[in-house]
Tab-separated table of C-alpha atoms in Angstrom:
chain	number	residue	atom	x	y	z
A	1	UNK	CA	86.575	98.178	101.411
A	2	UNK	CA	88.932	98.013	104.350
A	3	UNK	CA	88.813	98.032	108.125
A	4	UNK	CA	90.446	100.432	110.502
A	5	UNK	CA	92.159	98.875	113.506
A	6	UNK	CA	92.101	100.955	116.665
A	7	UNK	CA	91.935	100.718	120.427
A	8	UNK	CA	88.703	100.224	122.316
A	9	UNK	CA	88.290	103.960	122.903
A	10	UNK	CA	86.250	105.979	120.429
A	11	UNK	CA	88.429	107.406	117.671
A	12	UNK	CA	87.616	109.566	114.668
A	13	UNK	CA	87.698	107.901	111.269
A	14	UNK	CA	89.047	109.146	107.948
A	15	UNK	CA	85.894	110.487	106.229
A	16	UNK	CA	86.599	108.728	102.917
A	17	UNK	CA	87.006	105.282	104.472
A	18	UNK	CA	84.165	102.915	105.311
A	19	UNK	CA	85.343	101.052	108.367
A	20	UNK	CA	84.648	99.455	111.679
A	21	UNK	CA	86.851	99.692	114.706
A	22	UNK	CA	88.588	96.518	115.731
A	23	UNK	CA	91.065	95.454	118.322
A	24	UNK	CA	92.456	91.951	118.228
A	25	UNK	CA	89.593	90.913	115.973
A	26	UNK	CA	86.767	92.087	118.233
A	27	UNK	CA	84.249	94.683	117.130
A	28	UNK	CA	84.346	97.610	119.552
A	29	UNK	CA	82.029	100.066	117.848
A	30	UNK	CA	80.326	100.088	114.452
A	31	UNK	CA	80.346	103.542	112.899
A	32	UNK	CA	78.530	102.724	109.661
A	33	UNK	CA	76.166	100.165	108.212
A	34	UNK	CA	77.138	97.318	105.891
A	35	UNK	CA	80.894	97.580	106.396
A	36	UNK	CA	83.224	94.783	105.405
A	37	UNK	CA	84.858	93.330	108.495
A	38	UNK	CA	88.490	92.297	108.160
A	39	UNK	CA	90.003	90.422	111.086
A	40	UNK	CA	93.611	89.342	111.603
A	41	UNK	CA	94.510	86.282	109.542
A	42	UNK	CA	96.129	83.078	110.802
A	43	UNK	CA	99.480	84.891	111.091
A	44	UNK	CA	97.993	87.685	113.208
A	45	UNK	CA	98.158	90.265	110.406
A	46	UNK	CA	95.363	92.532	109.197
A	47	UNK	CA	95.518	93.182	105.465
A	48	UNK	CA	94.571	96.818	104.940
A	49	UNK	CA	96.365	97.948	101.818
A	50	UNK	CA	94.588	100.649	99.804
A	51	UNK	CA	92.804	99.354	96.682
A	52	UNK	CA	95.542	100.797	94.474
A	53	UNK	CA	99.293	101.153	95.016
A	54	UNK	CA	101.665	103.297	92.990
A	55	UNK	CA	104.156	101.601	90.696
A	56	UNK	CA	106.965	102.662	93.052
A	57	UNK	CA	105.272	101.041	96.035
A	58	UNK	CA	104.547	97.862	94.097
A	59	UNK	CA	108.243	97.592	93.230
A	60	UNK	CA	109.242	98.097	96.865
A	61	UNK	CA	106.681	95.544	98.000
A	62	UNK	CA	108.252	92.952	95.716
A	63	UNK	CA	111.802	93.913	96.683
A	64	UNK	CA	111.390	93.784	100.459
A	65	UNK	CA	109.391	90.573	100.387
A	66	UNK	CA	112.395	88.960	98.724
A	67	UNK	CA	114.940	90.495	101.138
A	68	UNK	CA	113.019	89.629	104.317
A	69	UNK	CA	115.272	86.768	105.448
A	70	UNK	CA	118.471	88.842	105.310
A	71	UNK	CA	116.976	92.234	106.157
A	72	UNK	CA	118.147	92.664	109.767
A	73	UNK	CA	121.645	91.405	109.015
A	74	UNK	CA	121.927	93.630	105.932
A	75	UNK	CA	120.836	96.722	107.858
A	76	UNK	CA	123.408	96.237	110.618
A	77	UNK	CA	126.352	95.054	108.543
A	78	UNK	CA	125.917	96.717	105.153
A	79	UNK	CA	123.304	99.466	104.879
A	80	UNK	CA	124.228	101.508	107.951
A	81	UNK	CA	128.035	101.200	107.954
A	82	UNK	CA	128.601	101.244	104.194
A	83	UNK	CA	125.734	103.253	102.713
A	84	UNK	CA	124.725	105.554	105.570
A	85	UNK	CA	128.243	105.829	107.048
A	86	UNK	CA	126.661	105.231	110.450
A	87	UNK	CA	127.562	103.017	113.401
A	88	UNK	CA	124.935	100.302	113.984
A	89	UNK	CA	125.537	100.057	117.733
A	90	UNK	CA	125.236	103.826	118.123
A	91	UNK	CA	122.042	103.746	116.053
A	92	UNK	CA	120.567	101.248	118.473
A	93	UNK	CA	121.583	103.312	121.497
A	94	UNK	CA	120.104	106.538	120.119
A	95	UNK	CA	116.825	104.812	119.305
A	96	UNK	CA	116.751	103.262	122.759
A	97	UNK	CA	117.170	106.704	124.334
A	98	UNK	CA	114.217	107.973	122.300
A	99	UNK	CA	111.918	104.972	122.682
A	100	UNK	CA	112.503	103.402	126.104
A	101	UNK	CA	110.959	106.308	128.116
A	102	UNK	CA	107.622	105.781	126.325
A	103	UNK	CA	105.285	103.839	128.608
A	104	UNK	CA	101.572	103.000	128.780
A	105	UNK	CA	100.984	104.696	125.437
A	106	UNK	CA	99.441	103.848	122.111
A	107	UNK	CA	102.394	103.608	119.755
A	108	UNK	CA	102.506	103.260	115.976
A	109	UNK	CA	105.622	101.914	114.263
A	110	UNK	CA	105.302	102.979	110.604
A	111	UNK	CA	107.270	100.868	108.122
A	112	UNK	CA	108.180	98.608	111.030
A	113	UNK	CA	109.790	96.020	108.752
A	114	UNK	CA	110.745	92.898	110.677
A	115	UNK	CA	110.098	94.681	113.979
A	116	UNK	CA	113.648	95.742	114.747
A	117	UNK	CA	112.487	98.440	117.177
A	118	UNK	CA	110.087	96.179	119.084
A	119	UNK	CA	112.622	95.103	121.765
A	120	UNK	CA	113.219	98.772	122.636
A	121	UNK	CA	109.606	99.503	123.591
A	122	UNK	CA	108.336	99.015	127.135
A	123	UNK	CA	105.793	96.191	127.190
A	124	UNK	CA	103.225	98.404	128.943
A	125	UNK	CA	102.550	100.058	125.582
A	126	UNK	CA	99.804	99.192	123.106
A	127	UNK	CA	101.848	98.570	119.983
A	128	UNK	CA	100.756	98.789	116.345
A	129	UNK	CA	103.216	97.786	113.641
A	130	UNK	CA	102.485	98.729	110.039
A	131	UNK	CA	104.407	97.779	106.927
A	132	UNK	CA	103.891	97.365	103.203
A	133	UNK	CA	105.476	93.905	103.230
A	134	UNK	CA	103.489	90.951	104.555
A	135	UNK	CA	106.653	88.830	104.775
A	136	UNK	CA	108.343	91.437	106.966
A	137	UNK	CA	105.326	91.619	109.251
A	138	UNK	CA	105.408	87.871	109.849
A	139	UNK	CA	108.849	88.322	111.402
A	140	UNK	CA	107.651	91.315	113.438
A	141	UNK	CA	104.788	89.255	114.870
A	142	UNK	CA	107.307	86.720	116.174
A	143	UNK	CA	109.316	89.466	117.900
A	144	UNK	CA	106.170	90.898	119.493
A	145	UNK	CA	105.196	87.514	120.938
A	146	UNK	CA	108.537	87.368	122.727
A	147	UNK	CA	108.053	90.940	123.971
A	148	UNK	CA	104.617	90.296	125.542
A	149	UNK	CA	103.147	93.746	124.942
A	150	UNK	CA	100.051	94.781	126.859
A	151	UNK	CA	98.377	94.701	123.438
A	152	UNK	CA	99.766	94.481	119.909
A	153	UNK	CA	98.492	94.350	116.365
A	154	UNK	CA	100.003	94.256	112.896
A	155	UNK	CA	98.677	95.841	109.732
A	156	UNK	CA	99.799	95.431	106.148
A	157	UNK	CA	99.315	98.993	104.981
A	158	UNK	CA	100.729	101.968	103.125
A	159	UNK	CA	102.528	104.737	105.046
A	160	UNK	CA	101.254	107.278	102.513
A	161	UNK	CA	97.627	106.398	103.264
A	162	UNK	CA	97.091	105.074	106.777
A	163	UNK	CA	93.662	103.536	107.251
A	164	UNK	CA	93.650	104.694	110.858
A	165	UNK	CA	91.623	107.293	112.705
A	166	UNK	CA	92.728	110.843	113.498
A	167	UNK	CA	94.528	111.403	116.813
A	168	UNK	CA	94.864	107.685	117.572
A	169	UNK	CA	98.401	107.502	119.005
A	170	UNK	CA	100.579	109.261	121.576
A	171	UNK	CA	103.808	108.159	119.874
A	172	UNK	CA	104.695	107.441	116.240
A	173	UNK	CA	108.019	105.986	115.098
A	174	UNK	CA	109.564	105.709	111.649
A	175	UNK	CA	113.018	104.121	111.734
A	176	UNK	CA	115.242	104.283	108.636
A	177	UNK	CA	112.340	104.259	106.191
A	178	UNK	CA	111.355	107.814	105.260
A	179	UNK	CA	113.926	108.057	102.454
A	180	UNK	CA	112.426	104.948	100.809
A	181	UNK	CA	108.791	106.092	100.784
A	182	UNK	CA	107.954	107.522	97.327
A	183	UNK	CA	105.800	110.390	98.643
A	184	UNK	CA	107.584	110.999	101.927
A	185	UNK	CA	105.689	114.244	102.497
A	186	UNK	CA	102.455	112.252	102.680
A	187	UNK	CA	104.008	109.845	105.183
A	188	UNK	CA	104.899	112.735	107.515
A	189	UNK	CA	101.443	114.258	107.021
A	190	UNK	CA	99.824	110.940	107.926
A	191	UNK	CA	102.035	110.558	111.003
A	192	UNK	CA	100.919	114.024	112.109
A	193	UNK	CA	97.265	113.239	111.445
A	194	UNK	CA	97.157	110.082	113.571
A	195	UNK	CA	99.087	111.694	116.447
A	196	UNK	CA	97.105	112.940	119.408
A	197	UNK	CA	97.593	116.553	120.427
A	198	UNK	CA	100.869	116.726	122.315
A	199	UNK	CA	102.018	113.441	120.776
A	200	UNK	CA	105.514	112.934	119.382
A	201	UNK	CA	106.756	111.695	116.020
A	202	UNK	CA	110.268	110.206	116.196
A	203	UNK	CA	112.190	109.460	113.030
A	204	UNK	CA	115.634	108.368	111.893
A	205	UNK	CA	116.576	108.874	108.253
A	206	UNK	CA	119.632	109.542	106.097
A	207	UNK	CA	119.861	113.153	104.928
A	208	UNK	CA	122.383	115.124	102.920
A	209	UNK	CA	124.197	118.017	104.526
A	210	UNK	CA	125.345	116.565	107.857
A	211	UNK	CA	128.209	114.263	106.770
A	212	UNK	CA	130.649	114.963	103.949
A	213	UNK	CA	131.623	111.296	103.859
A	214	UNK	CA	127.985	110.309	103.371
A	215	UNK	CA	127.222	113.089	100.893
A	216	UNK	CA	130.119	112.044	98.648
A	217	UNK	CA	128.428	108.762	97.735
A	218	UNK	CA	124.743	109.092	98.578
A	219	UNK	CA	123.620	111.119	95.561
A	220	UNK	CA	124.821	108.437	93.164
A	221	UNK	CA	123.364	105.618	95.278
A	222	UNK	CA	120.011	107.317	95.805
A	223	UNK	CA	119.547	108.131	92.121
A	224	UNK	CA	120.312	104.552	91.140
A	225	UNK	CA	117.999	103.005	93.755
A	226	UNK	CA	115.175	105.525	93.616
A	227	UNK	CA	115.776	106.871	97.126
A	228	UNK	CA	115.378	110.433	98.394
A	229	UNK	CA	118.261	112.869	98.863
A	230	UNK	CA	116.434	115.342	101.067
A	231	UNK	CA	117.997	117.715	103.587
A	232	UNK	CA	117.222	118.375	107.226
A	233	UNK	CA	115.644	121.663	106.143
A	234	UNK	CA	113.307	119.811	103.763
A	235	UNK	CA	112.072	117.613	106.606
A	236	UNK	CA	111.691	120.509	109.018
A	237	UNK	CA	109.538	122.368	106.481
A	238	UNK	CA	107.239	119.389	105.933
A	239	UNK	CA	106.876	118.903	109.688
A	240	UNK	CA	106.042	122.561	110.206
A	241	UNK	CA	103.505	122.491	107.369
A	242	UNK	CA	101.719	119.646	109.160
A	243	UNK	CA	101.605	121.237	112.599
A	244	UNK	CA	104.663	119.499	114.050
A	245	UNK	CA	107.391	121.335	115.958
A	246	UNK	CA	110.687	119.935	114.712
A	247	UNK	CA	113.696	119.298	116.968
A	248	UNK	CA	116.981	117.644	116.011
A	249	UNK	CA	117.957	114.965	118.526
A	250	UNK	CA	121.243	113.540	117.227
A	251	UNK	CA	123.217	112.477	114.160
A	252	UNK	CA	125.164	109.343	113.288
A	253	UNK	CA	127.177	109.532	110.080
A	254	UNK	CA	124.645	110.538	107.443
A	255	UNK	CA	121.651	109.592	109.621
A	256	UNK	CA	119.541	112.260	111.300
A	257	UNK	CA	117.426	111.539	114.396
A	258	UNK	CA	114.653	114.000	115.143
A	259	UNK	CA	111.534	114.510	117.227
A	260	UNK	CA	108.493	116.455	116.068
A	261	UNK	CA	105.717	117.255	118.526
A	262	UNK	CA	102.116	117.991	117.674
A	263	UNK	CA	100.698	121.049	119.405
A	264	UNK	CA	98.741	120.369	122.597
């Protein structure tokens, strides 16, 4: 039995989840009787993983816990330039253009990792960071303390099955993670579900079909590492299927940046 973590306003709850609403460990409203109450632990993290994880997710959980210390450095100096054929500084600038205008909103950072995007958010936002890896989240918590958000919370959870209420956020981000999520279609569907009407899902992800240099090596790499080789068209179709209007924002080597808005 797990808890949902939401803001103080009334939010709808996934019907198959017994939960109470929390914010920073305080009960705001009890929707059911005899729920188990899970508060943030000593590191400020709420453990809300589903009872069962797929074998693929268990492997990724083990892998990224081990890589936590070198993760940020590896992303900037190896993954983006060598694997994604993308410029790390340009990646940062594009994300900043997409994120910095968001103010006084409830934002969800899915697969937030060590919190690399946290410095780009305005501190007037109510920030929720979610990741499969507890070790990664510990680093994200440290970044958030320096940022001094209006409110922030961190959840160890699965992007394929968010234990969060419907229409909970005005803005959802997924930065360089979609291609690593085993059932990426579910991750997009969940992002759409937790978005409020009119809310925006922003995502950066490597895709085939936009860079010949990237395409030449990615198929071999992705097959070996169990990563997706989807196209922009694949993503657009999944967005459309889940009520999101897709719009390409920019590209950077083999990385696609897009926005997808939920109907108002």
